[in-house]
Short mmCIF file of C-alpha atoms and ligand atoms in Angstrom, two decimals:
data_model
loop_
_atom_site.label_atom_id
_atom_site.label_comp_id
_atom_site.label_asym_id
_atom_site.label_seq_id
_atom_site.Cartn_x
_atom_site.Cartn_y
_atom_site.Cartn_z
CA UNK A 11 178.58 66.06 34.70
CA UNK A 12 175.08 66.72 33.20
CA UNK A 13 172.83 68.44 35.74
CA UNK A 14 169.01 68.53 35.81
CA UNK A 15 167.41 70.97 38.25
CA UNK A 16 163.84 70.14 39.28
CA UNK A 17 161.91 73.06 40.76
CA UNK A 18 159.40 71.71 43.21
CA UNK A 19 159.69 68.58 45.31
CA UNK A 20 156.05 67.71 45.77
CA UNK A 21 154.64 64.52 44.20
CA UNK A 22 155.57 65.55 40.61
CA UNK A 23 159.17 66.58 41.31
CA UNK A 24 159.92 63.79 43.62
CA UNK A 25 158.41 61.09 41.32
CA UNK A 26 160.42 62.50 38.30
CA UNK A 27 163.65 62.40 40.34
CA UNK A 28 162.94 58.72 41.56
CA UNK A 29 162.20 57.49 38.11
CA UNK A 30 165.26 59.41 36.70
CA UNK A 31 167.56 57.93 39.38
CA UNK A 32 166.27 54.49 38.40
CA UNK A 33 166.58 54.99 34.64
CA UNK A 34 169.57 57.27 33.95
CA UNK A 35 172.34 55.17 32.37
CA UNK A 36 175.07 57.69 32.66
CA UNK A 37 175.78 59.87 35.58
CA UNK A 38 173.32 62.76 36.17
CA UNK A 39 173.33 65.26 38.98
CA UNK A 40 169.89 66.04 40.02
CA UNK A 41 169.07 69.17 42.09
CA UNK A 42 165.71 69.09 43.74
CA UNK A 43 164.62 72.61 44.81
CA UNK A 44 161.62 73.32 47.10
CA UNK A 45 160.63 76.22 49.32
CA UNK A 46 159.05 73.87 51.81
CA UNK A 47 161.13 72.14 54.61
CA UNK A 48 159.49 68.60 54.03
CA UNK A 49 161.73 66.41 51.98
CA UNK A 50 159.14 65.24 49.39
CA UNK A 51 155.67 66.12 50.45
CA UNK A 52 154.64 69.21 48.45
CA UNK A 53 151.19 70.66 49.26
CA UNK A 54 149.00 67.52 49.58
CA UNK A 55 151.34 65.17 51.55
CA UNK A 56 152.94 67.21 54.29
CA UNK A 57 153.09 66.35 58.09
CA UNK A 58 150.21 68.68 58.63
CA UNK A 59 147.93 66.41 56.65
CA UNK A 60 148.12 63.68 59.33
CA UNK A 61 144.38 63.72 59.92
CA UNK A 62 143.56 63.75 56.34
CA UNK A 63 143.08 60.49 54.30
CA UNK A 64 144.15 59.72 50.73
CA UNK A 65 141.00 59.32 48.62
CA UNK A 66 142.31 56.26 46.85
CA UNK A 67 143.12 52.78 48.40
CA UNK A 68 146.71 52.02 49.17
CA UNK A 69 147.13 49.59 46.27
CA UNK A 70 146.47 52.42 43.72
CA UNK A 71 148.93 54.94 45.14
CA UNK A 72 152.26 53.27 44.63
CA UNK A 73 154.92 55.41 42.86
CA UNK A 74 155.54 52.44 40.50
CA UNK A 75 152.46 51.03 38.92
CA UNK A 76 154.16 47.61 38.59
CA UNK A 77 154.60 47.43 42.40
CA UNK A 78 150.99 48.07 43.69
CA UNK A 79 151.97 46.77 47.21
CA UNK A 80 154.83 49.22 47.69
CA UNK A 81 152.83 51.82 49.91
CA UNK A 82 151.27 48.99 52.04
CA UNK A 83 154.85 47.45 52.50
CA UNK A 84 156.18 50.85 53.55
CA UNK A 85 153.26 51.23 56.05
CA UNK A 86 153.98 47.74 57.35
CA UNK A 87 157.70 48.67 57.88
CA UNK A 88 156.42 51.59 60.04
CA UNK A 89 154.64 49.02 62.21
CA UNK A 90 151.18 49.57 60.75
CA UNK A 91 148.83 46.72 59.86
CA UNK A 92 147.21 47.81 56.56
CA UNK A 93 145.43 46.11 53.71
CA UNK A 94 145.62 46.84 49.97
CA UNK A 95 142.23 48.44 50.10
CA UNK A 96 142.88 50.67 53.13
CA UNK A 97 142.83 54.44 52.85
CA UNK A 98 145.97 55.79 54.50
CA UNK A 99 146.91 59.21 55.85
CA UNK A 100 148.27 61.77 53.45
CA UNK A 101 151.20 62.49 55.84
CA UNK A 102 152.27 58.94 55.78
CA UNK A 103 152.07 59.10 51.91
CA UNK A 104 154.52 62.02 52.14
CA UNK A 105 156.91 60.05 54.24
CA UNK A 106 156.52 57.13 51.76
CA UNK A 107 157.53 59.45 48.84
CA UNK A 108 160.64 60.65 50.97
CA UNK A 109 161.57 57.00 51.46
CA UNK A 110 161.22 56.20 47.77
CA UNK A 111 163.54 59.07 47.02
CA UNK A 112 166.05 57.96 49.65
CA UNK A 113 166.04 54.48 48.41
CA UNK A 114 166.45 55.38 44.67
CA UNK A 115 169.30 57.71 45.52
CA UNK A 116 171.11 55.05 47.59
CA UNK A 117 170.75 52.32 44.98
CA UNK A 118 171.72 54.48 41.96
CA UNK A 119 174.81 55.96 43.62
CA UNK A 120 173.94 59.16 41.80
CA UNK A 121 173.99 62.61 43.17
CA UNK A 122 170.57 64.08 44.09
CA UNK A 123 170.75 67.19 46.25
CA UNK A 124 167.74 68.57 48.01
CA UNK A 125 167.93 72.38 48.22
CA UNK A 126 165.65 74.45 50.41
CA UNK A 127 164.91 77.72 48.62
CA UNK A 128 162.50 79.52 46.35
CA UNK A 129 163.44 80.07 42.69
CA UNK A 130 162.32 83.45 41.54
CA UNK A 131 163.83 83.66 38.03
CA UNK A 132 164.93 81.38 35.30
CA UNK A 133 167.40 82.62 32.70
CA UNK A 134 167.61 80.84 29.44
CA UNK A 135 170.99 79.67 28.09
CA UNK A 136 172.61 82.11 25.65
CA UNK A 137 175.32 81.33 22.98
CA UNK A 138 178.24 81.78 25.43
CA UNK A 139 176.66 79.76 28.11
CA UNK A 140 174.94 76.47 27.81
CA UNK A 141 173.36 76.36 31.23
CA UNK A 142 170.07 77.56 32.63
CA UNK A 143 170.49 79.86 35.47
CA UNK A 144 168.10 79.67 38.52
CA UNK A 145 167.90 82.73 40.68
CA UNK A 146 166.94 81.99 44.34
CA UNK A 147 165.14 84.50 46.55
CA UNK A 148 168.20 84.92 48.81
CA UNK A 149 170.53 85.79 45.94
CA UNK A 150 172.03 82.40 45.42
CA UNK A 151 172.26 80.95 41.90
CA UNK A 152 172.13 77.40 40.47
CA UNK A 153 173.26 76.45 36.99
CA UNK A 154 171.76 73.38 35.33
CA UNK A 155 171.75 71.88 31.81
CA UNK A 156 168.07 71.11 31.94
CA UNK A 157 165.21 72.32 34.09
CA UNK A 158 161.90 70.68 35.13
CA UNK A 159 159.13 72.93 36.42
CA UNK A 160 157.19 70.86 38.92
CA UNK A 161 155.74 73.88 40.81
CA UNK A 162 152.43 72.34 41.48
CA UNK A 163 149.28 73.66 43.08
CA UNK A 164 148.81 77.41 43.31
CA UNK A 165 146.77 79.08 46.08
CA UNK A 166 143.06 79.72 45.66
CA UNK A 167 141.72 82.63 43.62
CA UNK A 168 141.06 86.09 45.30
CA UNK A 169 137.27 86.58 45.35
CA UNK A 170 136.01 90.09 44.73
CA UNK A 171 133.10 89.63 47.35
CA UNK A 172 135.77 88.98 50.01
CA UNK A 173 137.87 92.09 49.42
CA UNK A 174 136.68 93.81 52.57
CA UNK A 175 137.87 91.05 54.92
CA UNK A 176 141.18 90.11 53.18
CA UNK A 177 144.16 90.26 55.56
CA UNK A 178 141.95 90.01 58.69
CA UNK A 179 141.77 87.02 60.97
CA UNK A 180 138.09 86.66 59.93
CA UNK A 181 139.36 85.21 56.63
CA UNK A 182 141.48 82.19 55.73
CA UNK A 183 142.56 82.49 52.11
CA UNK A 184 144.83 79.36 52.06
CA UNK A 185 143.18 76.59 53.93
CA UNK A 186 146.39 74.53 53.55
CA UNK A 187 148.38 77.13 55.29
CA UNK A 188 148.37 78.31 58.92
CA UNK A 189 144.93 79.04 60.59
CA UNK A 190 144.59 81.84 63.09
CA UNK A 191 145.21 80.52 66.60
CA UNK A 192 142.90 81.54 69.45
CA UNK A 193 141.67 80.16 72.75
CA UNK A 194 138.83 77.63 72.43
CA UNK A 195 136.36 79.96 74.06
CA UNK A 196 137.20 82.69 71.45
CA UNK A 197 137.01 80.37 68.47
CA UNK A 198 134.16 81.31 65.97
CA UNK A 199 130.83 79.65 66.75
CA UNK A 200 129.79 79.72 63.08
CA UNK A 201 131.88 79.57 59.92
CA UNK A 202 131.32 79.80 56.20
CA UNK A 203 133.13 77.53 53.83
CA UNK A 204 133.15 78.73 50.26
CA UNK A 205 133.22 75.68 47.93
CA UNK A 206 131.70 72.22 48.53
CA UNK A 207 134.47 70.02 47.02
CA UNK A 208 137.36 67.95 48.59
CA UNK A 209 138.98 71.03 50.19
CA UNK A 210 135.73 71.90 51.90
CA UNK A 211 135.56 68.30 53.14
CA UNK A 212 139.11 68.60 54.53
CA UNK A 213 138.38 71.92 56.34
CA UNK A 214 134.97 70.80 57.63
CA UNK A 215 136.35 67.65 59.17
CA UNK A 216 139.39 69.42 60.69
CA UNK A 217 136.91 71.95 62.28
CA UNK A 218 134.71 69.09 63.46
CA UNK A 219 137.65 67.52 65.27
CA UNK A 220 138.21 70.77 67.24
CA UNK A 221 137.20 70.66 70.87
CA UNK A 222 134.03 69.52 72.43
CA UNK A 223 132.05 72.37 70.67
CA UNK A 224 133.02 72.52 67.01
CA UNK A 225 131.59 75.45 65.00
CA UNK A 226 128.37 75.28 63.00
CA UNK A 227 129.42 75.13 59.35
CA UNK A 228 127.66 76.61 56.37
CA UNK A 229 129.14 75.37 52.99
CA UNK A 230 128.21 77.28 49.90
CA UNK A 231 129.08 76.70 46.19
CA UNK A 232 127.37 77.53 43.02
CA UNK A 233 125.67 73.98 42.65
CA UNK A 234 125.89 72.93 46.22
CA UNK A 235 127.07 69.33 45.23
CA UNK A 236 129.17 67.32 47.54
CA UNK A 237 131.79 64.79 46.16
CA UNK A 238 130.64 61.21 45.89
CA UNK A 239 132.04 58.62 48.24
CA UNK A 240 134.85 56.44 47.11
CA UNK A 241 134.48 52.70 47.27
CA UNK A 242 137.01 49.76 46.90
CA UNK A 243 135.09 48.84 43.71
CA UNK A 244 135.39 45.44 42.07
CA UNK A 245 137.34 45.76 38.89
CA UNK A 246 136.22 42.40 37.63
CA UNK A 247 132.88 43.74 36.59
CA UNK A 248 134.17 46.09 34.03
CA UNK A 249 132.28 45.97 30.76
CA UNK A 250 134.75 44.57 28.18
CA UNK A 251 133.92 46.93 25.36
CA UNK A 252 133.81 50.24 27.46
CA UNK A 253 136.95 51.64 25.94
CA UNK A 254 135.91 50.90 22.43
CA UNK A 255 132.40 52.30 23.00
CA UNK A 256 133.85 55.56 24.36
CA UNK A 257 136.30 55.76 21.50
CA UNK A 258 133.39 55.34 19.12
CA UNK A 259 131.94 58.59 20.40
CA UNK A 260 135.10 60.67 20.65
CA UNK A 261 134.87 64.05 18.88
CA UNK A 262 131.33 64.91 20.35
CA UNK A 263 130.77 66.02 23.91
CA UNK A 264 127.07 65.31 23.59
CA UNK A 265 127.76 61.64 22.44
CA UNK A 266 130.33 61.07 25.11
CA UNK A 267 128.10 62.25 27.92
CA UNK A 268 125.34 59.94 26.69
CA UNK A 269 127.74 57.03 26.44
CA UNK A 270 129.11 57.59 29.94
CA UNK A 271 125.54 57.63 31.39
CA UNK A 272 124.52 54.48 29.51
CA UNK A 273 127.75 52.62 30.44
CA UNK A 274 127.22 53.52 34.16
CA UNK A 275 123.67 52.21 34.04
CA UNK A 276 124.74 49.06 32.38
CA UNK A 277 127.46 48.38 34.92
CA UNK A 278 125.22 49.19 37.84
CA UNK A 279 122.66 46.75 36.20
CA UNK A 280 125.18 43.83 36.39
CA UNK A 281 126.20 44.56 39.92
CA UNK A 282 129.22 46.68 39.06
CA UNK A 283 130.12 50.09 40.22
CA UNK A 284 129.72 53.43 38.04
CA UNK A 285 133.13 54.49 39.38
CA UNK A 286 134.89 52.06 37.08
CA UNK A 287 133.43 53.83 34.02
CA UNK A 288 134.90 57.19 35.38
CA UNK A 289 138.26 55.37 35.67
CA UNK A 290 138.03 54.19 32.08
CA UNK A 291 137.22 57.62 30.85
CA UNK A 292 140.31 58.85 32.85
CA UNK A 293 142.55 56.23 31.17
CA UNK A 294 141.88 57.61 27.79
CA UNK A 295 141.09 61.28 28.83
CA UNK A 296 144.02 62.89 26.85
CA UNK A 297 142.71 61.12 23.71
CA UNK A 298 139.00 62.10 24.31
CA UNK A 299 140.04 65.63 25.43
CA UNK A 300 142.32 66.04 22.34
CA UNK A 301 139.53 64.92 20.08
CA UNK A 302 137.10 67.74 21.25
CA UNK A 303 136.62 70.96 19.47
CA UNK A 304 137.44 74.20 21.44
CA UNK A 305 133.69 74.78 21.55
CA UNK A 306 133.00 71.37 23.01
CA UNK A 307 135.83 71.79 25.55
CA UNK A 308 134.35 75.20 26.63
CA UNK A 309 130.81 73.61 26.84
CA UNK A 310 132.39 70.83 28.97
CA UNK A 311 133.88 73.32 31.37
CA UNK A 312 130.71 75.28 31.65
CA UNK A 313 128.03 72.58 31.81
CA UNK A 314 129.52 69.20 32.45
CA UNK A 315 132.50 69.84 34.69
CA UNK A 316 130.54 70.49 37.94
CA UNK A 317 128.98 66.94 37.57
CA UNK A 318 132.18 65.45 36.39
CA UNK A 319 134.05 66.86 39.37
CA UNK A 320 131.90 65.41 42.01
CA UNK A 321 131.92 61.93 40.53
CA UNK A 322 135.62 62.08 39.61
CA UNK A 323 137.18 63.62 42.76
CA UNK A 324 135.70 61.34 45.41
CA UNK A 325 135.73 61.23 49.18
CA UNK A 326 137.46 58.47 51.22
CA UNK A 327 134.67 56.38 52.76
CA UNK A 328 135.40 57.38 56.31
CA UNK A 329 135.33 61.07 55.46
CA UNK A 330 132.11 60.64 53.43
CA UNK A 331 130.43 59.00 56.45
CA UNK A 332 131.71 61.57 58.82
CA UNK A 333 130.37 64.42 56.59
CA UNK A 334 127.07 62.71 56.40
CA UNK A 335 126.92 62.35 60.24
CA UNK A 336 127.78 66.08 60.54
CA UNK A 337 124.93 67.01 58.10
CA UNK A 338 122.45 64.85 59.81
CA UNK A 339 123.34 66.25 63.24
CA UNK A 340 122.95 69.82 61.89
CA UNK A 341 126.61 70.67 62.17
CA UNK A 342 127.02 71.15 58.45
CA UNK A 343 124.49 72.84 56.07
CA UNK A 344 125.22 72.76 52.31
CA UNK A 345 123.69 75.38 50.12
CA UNK A 346 123.67 76.16 46.46
CA UNK A 347 124.08 79.81 45.64
CA UNK A 348 126.55 82.59 45.20
CA UNK A 349 128.20 84.94 47.72
CA UNK A 350 127.36 88.65 47.04
CA UNK A 351 129.20 90.41 49.85
CA UNK A 352 131.08 90.02 53.17
CA UNK A 353 131.31 92.94 55.49
CA UNK A 354 133.18 93.28 58.78
CA UNK A 355 130.86 94.00 61.73
CA UNK A 356 131.33 94.01 65.48
CA UNK A 357 129.63 90.64 65.65
CA UNK A 358 131.79 89.11 62.94
CA UNK A 359 131.30 88.91 59.11
CA UNK A 360 127.98 89.80 57.73
CA UNK A 361 127.52 87.59 54.63
CA UNK A 362 124.96 88.08 51.91
CA UNK A 363 124.35 85.39 49.55
CA UNK A 364 121.82 84.53 46.80
CA UNK A 365 120.10 81.18 46.47
CA UNK A 366 120.85 79.46 43.21
CA UNK A 367 118.12 80.14 40.56
CA UNK A 368 116.28 82.73 42.61
CA UNK A 369 116.70 86.39 43.41
CA UNK A 370 116.24 85.65 47.09
CA UNK A 371 119.02 87.01 49.25
CA UNK A 372 120.05 85.42 52.50
CA UNK A 373 121.95 86.97 55.42
CA UNK A 374 124.29 85.04 57.74
CA UNK A 375 126.72 86.26 60.54
CA UNK A 376 129.72 84.06 60.64
CA UNK A 377 132.89 84.35 62.64
CA UNK A 378 135.23 83.27 59.90
CA UNK A 379 135.30 82.49 56.17
CA UNK A 380 137.46 79.80 54.65
CA UNK A 381 138.19 79.90 50.96
CA UNK A 382 137.71 76.22 49.87
CA UNK A 383 137.41 76.95 46.12
CA UNK A 384 140.67 74.96 45.46
CA UNK A 385 143.83 75.89 43.54
CA UNK A 386 143.42 78.70 41.07
CA UNK A 387 145.29 77.23 38.05
CA UNK A 388 145.17 80.35 35.75
CA UNK A 389 148.88 81.11 35.26
CA UNK A 390 148.03 84.79 34.63
CA UNK A 391 146.65 84.99 38.12
CA UNK A 392 149.73 83.42 39.76
CA UNK A 393 151.37 85.23 42.71
CA UNK A 394 154.51 83.33 42.11
CA UNK A 395 157.51 85.49 41.14
CA UNK A 396 158.87 82.65 39.04
CA UNK A 397 155.65 82.28 37.12
CA UNK A 398 155.33 85.97 36.71
CA UNK A 399 158.82 86.20 35.24
CA UNK A 400 158.33 83.12 33.01
CA UNK A 401 155.21 84.71 31.62
CA UNK A 402 156.60 88.11 31.11
CA UNK A 403 159.68 86.73 29.33
CA UNK A 404 157.35 84.66 27.07
CA UNK A 405 159.07 81.41 28.09
CA UNK A 406 155.69 79.94 29.08
CA UNK A 407 152.28 80.86 27.81
CA UNK A 408 148.74 80.00 28.92
CA UNK A 409 146.50 77.73 26.86
CA UNK A 410 143.38 79.39 25.35
CA UNK A 411 141.14 78.00 28.08
CA UNK A 412 143.49 79.04 31.01
CA UNK A 413 143.71 75.55 32.26
CA UNK A 414 147.44 75.42 32.20
CA UNK A 415 150.30 76.12 29.82
CA UNK A 416 151.30 75.14 26.28
CA UNK A 417 153.49 71.87 26.14
CA UNK A 418 154.63 69.31 23.68
CA UNK A 419 153.73 65.65 23.97
CA UNK A 420 157.11 65.14 25.80
CA UNK A 421 156.37 67.74 28.41
CA UNK A 422 158.73 70.29 26.92
CA UNK A 423 157.47 73.90 27.33
CA UNK A 424 156.21 75.80 24.23
CA UNK A 425 157.00 79.57 24.38
CA UNK A 426 154.70 82.49 23.41
CA UNK A 427 156.15 82.44 19.96
CA UNK A 428 155.01 78.76 19.46
CA UNK A 429 158.61 77.51 19.68
CA UNK A 430 159.72 74.41 21.73
CA UNK A 431 161.95 75.72 24.53
CA UNK A 432 164.81 73.19 24.49
CA UNK A 433 165.81 71.94 27.96
CA UNK A 434 162.78 73.32 29.81
CA UNK A 435 160.07 70.83 30.91
CA UNK A 436 156.95 70.98 33.00
CA UNK A 437 155.20 68.32 35.02
CA UNK A 438 152.08 68.89 37.26
CA UNK A 439 148.46 69.94 37.18
CA UNK A 440 148.95 72.39 34.32
CA UNK A 441 149.06 69.40 32.08
CA UNK A 442 145.27 69.60 32.27
CA UNK A 443 145.58 72.04 29.29
CA UNK A 444 146.78 69.11 27.19
CA UNK A 445 145.19 66.01 28.78
CA UNK A 446 142.45 67.36 31.02
CA UNK A 447 143.03 64.67 33.75
CA UNK A 448 146.38 65.45 35.30
CA UNK A 449 145.93 66.32 38.93
CA UNK A 450 146.00 63.01 40.74
CA UNK A 451 148.67 60.50 41.49
CA UNK A 452 147.55 57.87 39.07
CA UNK A 453 147.99 60.26 36.10
CA UNK A 454 151.02 62.17 37.46
CA UNK A 455 153.08 59.14 38.24
CA UNK A 456 152.84 58.04 34.51
CA UNK A 457 153.78 61.49 33.45
CA UNK A 458 156.67 61.37 35.84
CA UNK A 459 157.98 58.05 34.40
CA UNK A 460 157.66 59.10 30.85
CA UNK A 461 159.40 62.39 31.48
CA UNK A 462 162.17 60.66 33.30
CA UNK A 463 162.52 58.23 30.36
CA UNK A 464 162.64 61.07 28.00
CA UNK A 465 165.44 62.69 30.22
CA UNK A 466 167.32 59.51 30.60
CA UNK A 467 167.05 58.78 26.91
CA UNK A 468 168.76 62.00 26.06
CA UNK A 469 171.57 60.97 28.39
CA UNK A 470 171.92 57.42 26.72
CA UNK A 471 171.94 58.97 23.27
CA UNK A 472 174.67 61.43 23.99
CA UNK A 473 174.45 64.85 25.79
CA UNK A 474 171.56 67.00 24.89
CA UNK A 475 173.98 69.99 25.16
CA UNK A 476 177.12 68.81 23.48
CA UNK A 477 180.20 70.29 25.23
CA UNK A 478 178.00 71.17 28.24
CA UNK A 479 180.19 72.91 30.93
CA UNK A 480 181.04 69.88 32.92
CA UNK A 481 180.81 70.48 36.59
CA UNK A 482 180.11 74.15 35.92
CA UNK A 483 177.17 74.46 38.22
CA UNK A 484 178.07 76.77 40.95
CA UNK A 485 175.55 75.88 43.45
CA UNK A 486 175.80 77.73 46.77
CA UNK A 487 174.21 74.85 48.54
CA UNK A 488 171.91 75.55 51.38
CA UNK A 489 170.54 72.23 52.20
CA UNK A 490 167.94 72.51 55.07
CA UNK A 491 169.43 75.64 56.48
CA UNK A 492 166.10 77.43 57.25
C1 LIG B 511 145.17 68.87 49.60
C2 LIG B 511 145.24 67.85 48.46
C3 LIG B 511 144.93 66.49 48.60
C4 LIG B 511 145.18 65.50 47.59
N1 LIG B 511 144.96 64.23 47.79
C5 LIG B 511 145.08 63.38 46.80
C6 LIG B 511 144.78 61.95 46.95
O1 LIG B 511 144.43 61.56 48.10
N2 LIG B 511 144.98 61.11 45.96
C7 LIG B 511 145.45 61.57 44.67
O2 LIG B 511 145.59 60.72 43.81
N3 LIG B 511 145.69 62.87 44.53
C8 LIG B 511 145.54 63.79 45.47
N4 LIG B 511 145.81 65.08 45.26
C9 LIG B 511 146.24 65.51 43.86
C10 LIG B 511 147.80 65.46 43.68
O3 LIG B 511 148.38 64.28 44.19
C11 LIG B 511 148.45 66.70 44.06
O4 LIG B 511 147.91 67.73 43.25
C12 LIG B 511 149.88 66.64 44.05
O5 LIG B 511 150.23 67.46 45.12
C13 LIG B 511 150.54 67.20 42.82
O6 LIG B 511 151.94 67.39 43.04
P1 LIG B 511 152.93 68.56 42.51
O7 LIG B 511 154.26 68.18 42.84
O8 LIG B 511 152.61 68.87 41.11
O9 LIG B 511 152.34 69.82 43.25
P2 LIG B 511 152.59 70.34 44.82
O10 LIG B 511 152.23 69.20 45.75
O11 LIG B 511 151.96 71.58 44.95
O12 LIG B 511 154.15 70.57 44.95
C14 LIG B 511 154.85 71.68 44.26
C15 LIG B 511 156.00 72.01 45.21
O13 LIG B 511 156.76 73.01 44.53
C16 LIG B 511 157.14 74.09 45.47
N5 LIG B 511 157.31 75.26 44.60
C17 LIG B 511 156.51 75.96 43.87
N6 LIG B 511 157.10 77.03 43.34
C18 LIG B 511 158.41 77.00 43.72
C19 LIG B 511 159.58 77.86 43.53
N7 LIG B 511 159.41 78.92 42.71
N8 LIG B 511 160.68 77.50 44.01
C20 LIG B 511 160.82 76.39 44.90
N9 LIG B 511 159.62 75.58 45.26
C21 LIG B 511 158.54 75.85 44.58
C22 LIG B 511 155.83 74.12 46.31
O14 LIG B 511 156.12 74.76 47.57
C23 LIG B 511 155.42 72.78 46.47
O15 LIG B 511 156.09 72.15 47.61
C24 LIG B 511 145.59 66.03 46.28
C25 LIG B 511 145.80 67.35 46.06
C26 LIG B 511 145.75 68.30 47.21
C27 LIG B 511 145.97 69.78 46.86
#
């Protein structure tokens, strides 16, 4: 039987498996491998995200776009009373994904095995073998006819200014991982959060929930901009010719920026919401991104991106209000500037940072620093053994702007020599290199459906690998054994 291994069971891997189970017309064996114990949560939707909210209303988060009520229905089955415009917990969303996988598996009757393990190497099929070989970190092997890389969000970048405190309990490099545990009276009184985006908001709110005396928070980023709040905006007010107007300006970053400003003003003028313009841009982002020259893309990343990011990646309303309250109460101070150094002292960490646009240096003593700069998507900086081996073998290659890797329109990987690697696919945030917008559910669910259709299509039209070694996968299965 044809086998498809999906490495990574976060949103992208799970969504691909669900769509594949629904669409495959001939039997397929799916092997879903992830190094986390949760069934289908990945980084964003694990049980530890119970206190964090989705930044999009329930009606826009269903796995299947044609069933917008699916997530709210799932929540109702859990005994919750929710409306389509409610912002639900990220942990609940992870359980919803696991439920979708479970239902799709049950109704398809096909085999979908969840393996708990870390893939460290991928060996390409040679003439005498038609299967990909996946090496796991504990020495087990998995053979598969096709492989989907759904390895998701990497850890944040290592910052040179933090070199001196790396590895100490004064520094949290990965805010989504475990935090140092200490008795409340020993918890830091003052902390520095590096970055002022959605990750900072998550960390600040988590810290604010701690005990009767949460720490005083200083948040620092180059521009010091906080994400805009989300609203349940009224789609009915959308300007009818917005898409055509944007398309008319494609090919020029300058014109596009002007058009986005003017559409937003127009929409606000007729009682609409500028957020809808951002959504329209997102809906045709691959086309607009594809039409820009390399120079304009670089210009976008340098000058426009900081503004785009705070309007595009928005805060759930309750989180925005809570941050606002924290700021007004003096519990959170947001500054624009850059970190120059962090030194361990007996009192904690001595931080020197420079105000944006000035030579003025500021000194702060904090008990802990959290790296809230977000995932470092540069493949060359990856700490993953799998990514390192894929890069060194030339099976994957970074795009020129280091946003992701080179891929075809079907999500097939393009190698360092510019050749399509047959049978190796990618889905996840690295699609930014091709489409720019590729990190949220609304984009990734479409990619997952299209990839599943492509994979299912190859099954309908006959085996992609004729004479594939039927049943040859020798998986030493270790489902949930650690
Ligand atoms: C904290 C956070 C909150 C978000 N909130 C929202 C939101 O509210 N709304 C929205 O639309 N989008 C949100 N997003 C964006 C989007 O939904 C996520 O980026 C999504 O997690 C992408 O899914 P993924 O499967 O590609 O990556 P991931 O979730 O990172 O999953 C990848 C999985 O692969 C595993 N893995 C990696 N390498 C290996 C290996 N070698 N072997 C085995 N397993 C491996 C990882 O452990 C992980 O479980 C959020 C993102 C983050 C980070």
